[in-house]
């Protein structure tokens, strides 16, 4: 990354980081897509099992990834301060935490997975697939977490294209493994939906291996000597990452689990409503890749400028990211609304599902804009390492505004399931406003010095 002086240069810098991050996010989304589609082609029972397994794993994964991604703003600030040795130490301790968290997840999973599945009263075939899918996935937890730490380090240096290339190279490999392990082709065992879990784990080992190789052998990463002084362990360094990462992880966990709760609450409605909600949510989740990618670039850039004590530039990047996310969400949202019936038609051939999905997508326009504001405002605050109050704000917005308002509107008005979309939109907008006010406050009160 380089120091920028004009708004045009800053906009270009954001896009240089943003586009590879977006392609990387879409690549990771594609792995889940391959798992779902190919399990569905095997049979519907395995599709249901993979879906259940994913719904259990995703909130855990996003929450823990949030903790480990704290390496990014910390390393970016150290890099801005030109403290290369401290950057390496932060990354090493992120890897230590990846090992420790992996052990914790594996132990908890061994004791809690079967009881959780038993309480869901699933058909035996679906429960068996969900269990075996998660067992297969568990073999990839460690490389996935290590990759997230190293990805945060690479992003902190502004070299986002490297990660994009690694993900793109791994996708054909993942597709191949899904094909042979799910269906049992070319002498491989026929594992059904569980094969998707093993395919994903093997792919994670490949991704982590390529990333470690590049970090060790390629400049500028090799100059930091991440894997030297590997015995230099400090609880204080781990504590620094956890101090930033735990609020980040919990915030992400509560957001993803909020959507899971809405899905459960919608189970009282008919199949058409549930299918339409899931279709609309899938479309919105796909488009969410854009603001989340902007937010990841934004955290790095703000952190880098704060570390260099260029607070005016950090402020510009903060608001530039927010405005850019709003603009893109407005454009993509309007396109989705204009072509909502055609978009809904990708997910179903049934007229009732298409019509209701199209109706939900009208609300999704406002949902997208609200979500874009809150995710980028929160990302800017992370760049300043201001995470505790923002975590409280999002917790209140997600669980004390989104869910209660959605539930009341869905169950005590004529809106029905549409009420949940309004509740989600209202809560996310409240979070966006609160986080933006907090951002203005710290920029005026805590980071007020101008660069010379």
Short mmCIF file of N, CA and C in Angstrom, two decimals, residues 114-268:
data_model
loop_
_atom_site.label_atom_id
_atom_site.label_comp_id
_atom_site.label_asym_id
_atom_site.label_seq_id
_atom_site.Cartn_x
_atom_site.Cartn_y
_atom_site.Cartn_z
N UNK A 114 -23.81 -34.71 18.52
CA UNK A 114 -24.91 -35.67 18.52
C UNK A 114 -26.12 -35.18 19.32
N UNK A 115 -25.94 -34.64 20.53
CA UNK A 115 -27.10 -34.11 21.26
C UNK A 115 -27.85 -33.02 20.49
N UNK A 116 -27.11 -32.13 19.79
CA UNK A 116 -27.76 -31.08 19.01
C UNK A 116 -28.60 -31.68 17.88
N UNK A 117 -28.02 -32.64 17.17
CA UNK A 117 -28.75 -33.28 16.06
C UNK A 117 -29.94 -34.08 16.57
N UNK A 118 -29.78 -34.74 17.72
CA UNK A 118 -30.89 -35.53 18.28
C UNK A 118 -32.09 -34.65 18.60
N UNK A 119 -31.82 -33.44 19.12
CA UNK A 119 -32.91 -32.54 19.50
C UNK A 119 -33.65 -31.96 18.30
N UNK A 120 -33.07 -32.08 17.12
CA UNK A 120 -33.70 -31.52 15.93
C UNK A 120 -34.75 -32.47 15.34
N UNK A 121 -34.82 -33.71 15.88
CA UNK A 121 -35.82 -34.70 15.43
C UNK A 121 -35.83 -34.87 13.91
N UNK A 122 -34.65 -35.07 13.36
CA UNK A 122 -34.50 -35.23 11.91
C UNK A 122 -34.73 -36.68 11.50
N UNK A 123 -35.14 -36.91 10.25
CA UNK A 123 -35.15 -38.29 9.74
C UNK A 123 -33.76 -38.89 9.85
N UNK A 124 -33.69 -40.19 10.07
CA UNK A 124 -32.40 -40.85 10.34
C UNK A 124 -31.39 -40.62 9.22
N UNK A 125 -31.84 -40.67 7.97
CA UNK A 125 -30.92 -40.50 6.84
C UNK A 125 -30.35 -39.08 6.79
N UNK A 126 -31.20 -38.09 7.11
CA UNK A 126 -30.76 -36.69 7.10
C UNK A 126 -29.78 -36.45 8.24
N UNK A 127 -30.09 -36.97 9.44
CA UNK A 127 -29.19 -36.80 10.58
C UNK A 127 -27.84 -37.46 10.33
N UNK A 128 -27.86 -38.64 9.72
CA UNK A 128 -26.62 -39.35 9.43
C UNK A 128 -25.74 -38.56 8.46
N UNK A 129 -26.37 -37.99 7.43
CA UNK A 129 -25.61 -37.19 6.46
C UNK A 129 -25.05 -35.93 7.11
N UNK A 130 -25.88 -35.26 7.92
CA UNK A 130 -25.43 -34.03 8.60
C UNK A 130 -24.24 -34.33 9.50
N UNK A 131 -24.32 -35.43 10.25
CA UNK A 131 -23.23 -35.80 11.16
C UNK A 131 -21.94 -36.09 10.39
N UNK A 132 -22.06 -36.92 9.36
CA UNK A 132 -20.86 -37.30 8.59
C UNK A 132 -20.31 -36.13 7.78
N UNK A 133 -21.17 -35.24 7.34
CA UNK A 133 -20.72 -34.04 6.63
C UNK A 133 -19.87 -33.17 7.56
N UNK A 134 -20.34 -32.99 8.80
CA UNK A 134 -19.61 -32.16 9.76
C UNK A 134 -18.32 -32.84 10.23
N UNK A 135 -18.33 -34.17 10.34
CA UNK A 135 -17.10 -34.91 10.67
C UNK A 135 -16.08 -34.70 9.56
N UNK A 136 -16.52 -34.81 8.30
CA UNK A 136 -15.61 -34.57 7.17
C UNK A 136 -15.07 -33.16 7.18
N UNK A 137 -15.95 -32.21 7.49
CA UNK A 137 -15.56 -30.80 7.51
C UNK A 137 -14.56 -30.51 8.63
N UNK A 138 -14.67 -31.27 9.72
CA UNK A 138 -13.81 -31.01 10.90
C UNK A 138 -12.32 -31.20 10.58
N UNK A 139 -12.00 -32.05 9.61
CA UNK A 139 -10.60 -32.28 9.26
C UNK A 139 -9.97 -31.05 8.59
N UNK A 140 -10.82 -30.11 8.17
CA UNK A 140 -10.31 -28.91 7.51
C UNK A 140 -10.35 -27.66 8.37
N UNK A 141 -10.73 -27.81 9.64
CA UNK A 141 -10.86 -26.63 10.51
C UNK A 141 -9.51 -25.94 10.71
N UNK A 142 -8.48 -26.71 11.05
CA UNK A 142 -7.17 -26.11 11.32
C UNK A 142 -6.61 -25.36 10.09
N UNK A 143 -6.55 -25.98 8.91
CA UNK A 143 -6.02 -25.22 7.77
C UNK A 143 -6.87 -24.01 7.40
N UNK A 144 -8.18 -24.11 7.62
CA UNK A 144 -9.05 -22.97 7.32
C UNK A 144 -8.72 -21.80 8.24
N UNK A 145 -8.54 -22.07 9.53
CA UNK A 145 -8.23 -21.00 10.48
C UNK A 145 -6.84 -20.41 10.23
N UNK A 146 -5.87 -21.28 9.92
CA UNK A 146 -4.52 -20.78 9.60
C UNK A 146 -4.58 -19.91 8.35
N UNK A 147 -5.33 -20.35 7.35
CA UNK A 147 -5.49 -19.56 6.12
C UNK A 147 -6.08 -18.19 6.43
N UNK A 148 -7.08 -18.14 7.31
CA UNK A 148 -7.71 -16.85 7.65
C UNK A 148 -6.71 -15.90 8.32
N UNK A 149 -5.83 -16.45 9.16
CA UNK A 149 -4.80 -15.61 9.79
C UNK A 149 -3.83 -15.07 8.73
N UNK A 150 -3.33 -15.97 7.87
CA UNK A 150 -2.38 -15.55 6.84
C UNK A 150 -3.04 -14.63 5.82
N UNK A 151 -4.31 -14.87 5.54
CA UNK A 151 -5.05 -13.98 4.64
C UNK A 151 -5.13 -12.57 5.24
N UNK A 152 -5.36 -12.49 6.55
CA UNK A 152 -5.42 -11.19 7.22
C UNK A 152 -4.07 -10.47 7.11
N UNK A 153 -2.98 -11.22 7.26
CA UNK A 153 -1.64 -10.66 7.12
C UNK A 153 -1.40 -10.14 5.71
N UNK A 154 -1.76 -10.93 4.72
CA UNK A 154 -1.58 -10.53 3.32
C UNK A 154 -2.42 -9.30 3.00
N UNK A 155 -3.67 -9.28 3.49
CA UNK A 155 -4.54 -8.11 3.28
C UNK A 155 -3.95 -6.87 3.93
N UNK A 156 -3.37 -7.05 5.13
CA UNK A 156 -2.81 -5.90 5.86
C UNK A 156 -1.69 -5.24 5.08
N UNK A 157 -1.01 -6.00 4.21
CA UNK A 157 0.05 -5.43 3.37
C UNK A 157 -0.51 -4.90 2.05
N UNK A 158 -1.81 -5.07 1.86
CA UNK A 158 -2.45 -4.55 0.65
C UNK A 158 -2.28 -5.43 -0.58
N UNK A 159 -1.85 -6.70 -0.39
CA UNK A 159 -1.58 -7.60 -1.52
C UNK A 159 -2.74 -8.59 -1.70
N UNK A 160 -3.93 -8.08 -1.94
CA UNK A 160 -5.13 -8.92 -1.94
C UNK A 160 -5.22 -9.85 -3.15
N UNK A 161 -4.50 -9.51 -4.23
CA UNK A 161 -4.60 -10.31 -5.45
C UNK A 161 -4.05 -11.72 -5.26
N UNK A 162 -3.06 -11.88 -4.40
CA UNK A 162 -2.44 -13.19 -4.15
C UNK A 162 -3.49 -14.19 -3.64
N UNK A 163 -4.28 -13.76 -2.67
CA UNK A 163 -5.31 -14.64 -2.09
C UNK A 163 -6.34 -15.00 -3.15
N UNK A 164 -6.70 -14.04 -3.99
CA UNK A 164 -7.65 -14.29 -5.07
C UNK A 164 -7.16 -15.41 -5.99
N UNK A 165 -5.90 -15.34 -6.38
CA UNK A 165 -5.32 -16.35 -7.27
C UNK A 165 -5.36 -17.74 -6.62
N UNK A 166 -5.01 -17.80 -5.33
CA UNK A 166 -5.04 -19.08 -4.61
C UNK A 166 -6.44 -19.67 -4.61
N UNK A 167 -7.44 -18.85 -4.33
CA UNK A 167 -8.83 -19.34 -4.30
C UNK A 167 -9.28 -19.81 -5.67
N UNK A 168 -8.95 -19.06 -6.70
CA UNK A 168 -9.36 -19.44 -8.06
C UNK A 168 -8.70 -20.75 -8.50
N UNK A 169 -7.43 -20.95 -8.11
CA UNK A 169 -6.75 -22.20 -8.44
C UNK A 169 -7.36 -23.40 -7.71
N UNK A 170 -7.91 -23.15 -6.52
CA UNK A 170 -8.45 -24.25 -5.72
C UNK A 170 -9.86 -24.67 -6.14
N UNK A 171 -10.60 -23.80 -6.80
CA UNK A 171 -12.00 -24.11 -7.12
C UNK A 171 -12.17 -25.34 -8.02
N UNK A 172 -11.41 -25.48 -9.12
CA UNK A 172 -11.55 -26.70 -9.93
C UNK A 172 -11.24 -27.97 -9.13
N UNK A 173 -10.25 -27.88 -8.25
CA UNK A 173 -9.87 -29.00 -7.38
C UNK A 173 -11.04 -29.35 -6.46
N UNK A 174 -11.67 -28.35 -5.89
CA UNK A 174 -12.83 -28.57 -5.02
C UNK A 174 -13.99 -29.19 -5.77
N UNK A 175 -14.24 -28.71 -6.97
CA UNK A 175 -15.32 -29.25 -7.81
C UNK A 175 -15.06 -30.72 -8.12
N UNK A 176 -13.82 -31.03 -8.48
CA UNK A 176 -13.44 -32.41 -8.80
C UNK A 176 -13.65 -33.32 -7.59
N UNK A 177 -13.16 -32.89 -6.43
CA UNK A 177 -13.29 -33.71 -5.22
C UNK A 177 -14.76 -33.92 -4.83
N UNK A 178 -15.57 -32.87 -4.96
CA UNK A 178 -17.00 -33.03 -4.69
C UNK A 178 -17.60 -34.10 -5.61
N UNK A 179 -17.24 -34.03 -6.87
CA UNK A 179 -17.79 -34.96 -7.87
C UNK A 179 -17.43 -36.41 -7.56
N UNK A 180 -16.15 -36.65 -7.28
CA UNK A 180 -15.73 -38.05 -7.09
C UNK A 180 -16.09 -38.59 -5.72
N UNK A 181 -16.11 -37.74 -4.69
CA UNK A 181 -16.40 -38.23 -3.34
C UNK A 181 -17.89 -38.33 -3.04
N UNK A 182 -18.69 -37.49 -3.67
CA UNK A 182 -20.15 -37.58 -3.47
C UNK A 182 -20.71 -38.75 -4.26
N UNK A 183 -20.29 -38.89 -5.53
CA UNK A 183 -20.88 -39.90 -6.42
C UNK A 183 -20.06 -41.18 -6.52
N UNK A 184 -18.82 -41.18 -6.00
CA UNK A 184 -18.02 -42.39 -6.02
C UNK A 184 -17.44 -42.75 -7.37
N UNK A 185 -17.08 -41.77 -8.15
CA UNK A 185 -16.52 -42.02 -9.47
C UNK A 185 -15.01 -42.25 -9.41
N UNK A 186 -14.45 -42.87 -10.46
CA UNK A 186 -13.01 -43.04 -10.67
C UNK A 186 -12.33 -43.75 -9.49
N UNK A 187 -13.04 -44.70 -8.91
CA UNK A 187 -12.44 -45.50 -7.84
C UNK A 187 -12.51 -44.89 -6.46
N UNK A 188 -13.06 -43.69 -6.33
CA UNK A 188 -13.19 -43.05 -5.02
C UNK A 188 -14.43 -43.60 -4.30
N UNK A 189 -14.44 -43.57 -2.97
CA UNK A 189 -15.62 -44.07 -2.23
C UNK A 189 -16.84 -43.18 -2.46
N UNK A 190 -18.02 -43.78 -2.53
CA UNK A 190 -19.27 -43.03 -2.71
C UNK A 190 -19.78 -42.63 -1.32
N UNK A 191 -19.58 -41.36 -0.96
CA UNK A 191 -19.91 -40.90 0.39
C UNK A 191 -21.19 -40.08 0.46
N UNK A 192 -21.78 -39.78 -0.70
CA UNK A 192 -22.98 -38.96 -0.69
C UNK A 192 -22.68 -37.55 -0.19
N UNK A 193 -23.64 -36.95 0.51
CA UNK A 193 -23.48 -35.59 1.01
C UNK A 193 -22.27 -35.43 1.92
N UNK A 194 -21.92 -36.49 2.66
CA UNK A 194 -20.75 -36.42 3.55
C UNK A 194 -19.47 -36.17 2.76
N UNK A 195 -19.44 -36.63 1.50
CA UNK A 195 -18.27 -36.41 0.65
C UNK A 195 -17.97 -34.95 0.44
N UNK A 196 -19.02 -34.10 0.47
CA UNK A 196 -18.82 -32.66 0.31
C UNK A 196 -17.99 -32.10 1.47
N UNK A 197 -18.19 -32.65 2.67
CA UNK A 197 -17.41 -32.21 3.83
C UNK A 197 -15.95 -32.56 3.69
N UNK A 198 -15.69 -33.80 3.26
CA UNK A 198 -14.30 -34.23 3.07
C UNK A 198 -13.64 -33.48 1.92
N UNK A 199 -14.39 -33.24 0.84
CA UNK A 199 -13.85 -32.50 -0.30
C UNK A 199 -13.45 -31.08 0.10
N UNK A 200 -14.29 -30.45 0.91
CA UNK A 200 -14.01 -29.09 1.38
C UNK A 200 -12.78 -29.07 2.28
N UNK A 201 -12.67 -30.06 3.17
CA UNK A 201 -11.51 -30.12 4.07
C UNK A 201 -10.20 -30.28 3.30
N UNK A 202 -10.19 -31.20 2.33
CA UNK A 202 -8.97 -31.41 1.53
C UNK A 202 -8.60 -30.13 0.79
N UNK A 203 -9.63 -29.44 0.29
CA UNK A 203 -9.39 -28.17 -0.42
C UNK A 203 -8.79 -27.13 0.52
N UNK A 204 -9.28 -27.09 1.77
CA UNK A 204 -8.72 -26.14 2.74
C UNK A 204 -7.24 -26.42 3.01
N UNK A 205 -6.85 -27.69 3.05
CA UNK A 205 -5.43 -28.03 3.24
C UNK A 205 -4.61 -27.54 2.05
N UNK A 206 -5.17 -27.69 0.85
CA UNK A 206 -4.47 -27.20 -0.34
C UNK A 206 -4.30 -25.69 -0.30
N UNK A 207 -5.37 -24.98 0.05
CA UNK A 207 -5.34 -23.52 0.11
C UNK A 207 -4.33 -23.05 1.16
N UNK A 208 -4.40 -23.66 2.34
CA UNK A 208 -3.47 -23.28 3.42
C UNK A 208 -2.03 -23.57 3.00
N UNK A 209 -1.80 -24.71 2.35
CA UNK A 209 -0.45 -25.08 1.92
C UNK A 209 0.11 -24.08 0.92
N UNK A 210 -0.70 -23.69 -0.06
CA UNK A 210 -0.24 -22.71 -1.05
C UNK A 210 0.05 -21.36 -0.39
N UNK A 211 -0.81 -20.98 0.56
CA UNK A 211 -0.63 -19.69 1.23
C UNK A 211 0.65 -19.67 2.06
N UNK A 212 0.89 -20.75 2.82
CA UNK A 212 2.13 -20.85 3.62
C UNK A 212 3.35 -20.78 2.70
N UNK A 213 3.29 -21.51 1.57
CA UNK A 213 4.41 -21.52 0.63
C UNK A 213 4.74 -20.11 0.13
N UNK A 214 3.70 -19.35 -0.23
CA UNK A 214 3.91 -17.99 -0.73
C UNK A 214 4.42 -17.05 0.36
N UNK A 215 3.90 -17.20 1.58
CA UNK A 215 4.34 -16.36 2.69
C UNK A 215 5.81 -16.61 3.02
N UNK A 216 6.24 -17.84 2.87
CA UNK A 216 7.63 -18.20 3.19
C UNK A 216 8.60 -17.82 2.07
N UNK A 217 8.15 -17.92 0.82
CA UNK A 217 9.09 -17.80 -0.30
C UNK A 217 8.99 -16.52 -1.11
N UNK A 218 7.91 -15.78 -0.99
CA UNK A 218 7.70 -14.65 -1.90
C UNK A 218 7.75 -13.32 -1.16
N UNK A 219 8.47 -12.37 -1.73
CA UNK A 219 8.48 -11.01 -1.20
C UNK A 219 7.16 -10.32 -1.52
N UNK A 220 6.68 -9.39 -0.66
CA UNK A 220 7.33 -8.90 0.57
C UNK A 220 7.07 -9.75 1.80
N UNK A 221 6.29 -10.84 1.66
CA UNK A 221 5.88 -11.62 2.82
C UNK A 221 7.06 -12.30 3.51
N UNK A 222 7.98 -12.84 2.71
CA UNK A 222 9.11 -13.59 3.28
C UNK A 222 10.02 -12.72 4.14
N UNK A 223 10.04 -11.41 3.85
CA UNK A 223 10.91 -10.50 4.62
C UNK A 223 10.47 -10.36 6.08
N UNK A 224 9.22 -10.76 6.38
CA UNK A 224 8.71 -10.66 7.75
C UNK A 224 9.07 -11.89 8.59
N UNK A 225 9.54 -12.96 7.92
CA UNK A 225 9.97 -14.18 8.63
C UNK A 225 8.93 -14.65 9.65
N UNK A 226 7.71 -14.86 9.14
CA UNK A 226 6.59 -15.21 10.02
C UNK A 226 6.86 -16.47 10.83
N UNK A 227 7.50 -17.46 10.20
CA UNK A 227 7.66 -18.75 10.87
C UNK A 227 9.01 -18.92 11.57
N UNK A 228 9.76 -17.82 11.68
CA UNK A 228 10.96 -17.87 12.53
C UNK A 228 10.55 -17.49 13.95
N UNK A 229 11.39 -17.80 14.91
CA UNK A 229 11.07 -17.53 16.33
C UNK A 229 9.72 -18.11 16.72
N UNK A 230 9.45 -19.31 16.20
CA UNK A 230 8.13 -19.91 16.40
C UNK A 230 7.88 -20.24 17.88
N UNK A 231 8.94 -20.37 18.66
CA UNK A 231 8.78 -20.67 20.09
C UNK A 231 8.56 -19.42 20.94
N UNK A 232 8.59 -18.27 20.27
CA UNK A 232 8.44 -16.99 20.99
C UNK A 232 6.96 -16.73 21.24
N UNK A 233 6.43 -17.34 22.31
CA UNK A 233 5.00 -17.25 22.63
C UNK A 233 4.77 -16.27 23.77
N UNK A 234 3.73 -15.43 23.60
CA UNK A 234 3.39 -14.46 24.64
C UNK A 234 1.87 -14.41 24.81
N UNK A 235 1.43 -14.63 26.05
CA UNK A 235 -0.01 -14.53 26.32
C UNK A 235 -0.52 -13.10 26.07
N UNK A 236 0.35 -12.13 26.29
CA UNK A 236 -0.04 -10.73 26.08
C UNK A 236 -0.38 -10.46 24.61
N UNK A 237 0.40 -11.05 23.69
CA UNK A 237 0.14 -10.88 22.26
C UNK A 237 -1.19 -11.54 21.87
N UNK A 238 -1.43 -12.74 22.42
CA UNK A 238 -2.71 -13.42 22.17
C UNK A 238 -3.86 -12.59 22.74
N UNK A 239 -3.63 -12.03 23.92
CA UNK A 239 -4.65 -11.21 24.57
C UNK A 239 -4.99 -9.99 23.72
N UNK A 240 -3.97 -9.39 23.08
CA UNK A 240 -4.21 -8.23 22.22
C UNK A 240 -5.13 -8.58 21.06
N UNK A 241 -4.89 -9.74 20.44
CA UNK A 241 -5.73 -10.18 19.32
C UNK A 241 -7.14 -10.48 19.81
N UNK A 242 -7.24 -11.17 20.96
CA UNK A 242 -8.56 -11.52 21.49
C UNK A 242 -9.35 -10.28 21.92
N UNK A 243 -8.64 -9.28 22.41
CA UNK A 243 -9.30 -8.05 22.86
C UNK A 243 -10.03 -7.38 21.70
N UNK A 244 -9.45 -7.44 20.51
CA UNK A 244 -10.09 -6.89 19.31
C UNK A 244 -10.98 -7.94 18.67
N UNK A 245 -10.49 -9.19 18.64
CA UNK A 245 -11.16 -10.24 17.88
C UNK A 245 -12.44 -10.78 18.49
N UNK A 246 -12.49 -10.90 19.81
CA UNK A 246 -13.69 -11.48 20.44
C UNK A 246 -14.93 -10.61 20.17
N UNK A 247 -14.88 -9.28 20.38
CA UNK A 247 -16.05 -8.47 20.01
C UNK A 247 -16.38 -8.57 18.52
N UNK A 248 -15.35 -8.62 17.65
CA UNK A 248 -15.59 -8.78 16.21
C UNK A 248 -16.27 -10.11 15.92
N UNK A 249 -15.75 -11.18 16.53
CA UNK A 249 -16.30 -12.51 16.30
C UNK A 249 -17.71 -12.66 16.82
N UNK A 250 -17.95 -12.13 18.03
CA UNK A 250 -19.30 -12.22 18.61
C UNK A 250 -20.31 -11.42 17.79
N UNK A 251 -19.89 -10.26 17.31
CA UNK A 251 -20.77 -9.44 16.49
C UNK A 251 -21.18 -10.20 15.23
N UNK A 252 -20.19 -10.83 14.58
CA UNK A 252 -20.47 -11.61 13.37
C UNK A 252 -21.34 -12.82 13.69
N UNK A 253 -21.05 -13.48 14.82
CA UNK A 253 -21.82 -14.66 15.24
C UNK A 253 -23.29 -14.29 15.49
N UNK A 254 -23.51 -13.20 16.21
CA UNK A 254 -24.88 -12.81 16.53
C UNK A 254 -25.66 -12.39 15.29
N UNK A 255 -24.94 -11.82 14.30
CA UNK A 255 -25.62 -11.46 13.06
C UNK A 255 -26.03 -12.72 12.29
N UNK A 256 -25.10 -13.66 12.12
CA UNK A 256 -25.42 -14.87 11.35
C UNK A 256 -26.44 -15.74 12.07
N UNK A 257 -26.34 -15.81 13.41
CA UNK A 257 -27.31 -16.60 14.16
C UNK A 257 -28.69 -15.96 14.15
N UNK A 258 -28.73 -14.62 14.02
CA UNK A 258 -30.02 -13.93 13.91
C UNK A 258 -30.79 -14.42 12.68
N UNK A 259 -30.09 -14.55 11.57
CA UNK A 259 -30.74 -15.04 10.35
C UNK A 259 -31.18 -16.49 10.51
N UNK A 260 -30.39 -17.28 11.24
CA UNK A 260 -30.77 -18.67 11.49
C UNK A 260 -32.05 -18.73 12.33
N UNK A 261 -32.18 -17.84 13.31
CA UNK A 261 -33.38 -17.80 14.15
C UNK A 261 -34.59 -17.39 13.32
N UNK A 262 -34.43 -16.42 12.43
CA UNK A 262 -35.55 -16.02 11.56
C UNK A 262 -36.00 -17.20 10.71
N UNK A 263 -35.06 -17.99 10.20
CA UNK A 263 -35.40 -19.18 9.41
C UNK A 263 -36.22 -20.15 10.24
N UNK A 264 -35.84 -20.34 11.51
CA UNK A 264 -36.59 -21.24 12.39
C UNK A 264 -37.99 -20.69 12.65
N UNK A 265 -38.08 -19.37 12.92
CA UNK A 265 -39.39 -18.76 13.19
C UNK A 265 -40.31 -18.83 11.98
N UNK A 266 -39.73 -18.84 10.80
CA UNK A 266 -40.54 -18.92 9.57
C UNK A 266 -41.11 -20.31 9.33
N UNK A 267 -40.66 -21.30 10.11
CA UNK A 267 -41.11 -22.67 9.88
C UNK A 267 -42.61 -22.84 10.14
N UNK A 268 -43.24 -21.88 10.83
CA UNK A 268 -44.68 -21.96 11.07
C UNK A 268 -45.49 -21.62 9.82
#
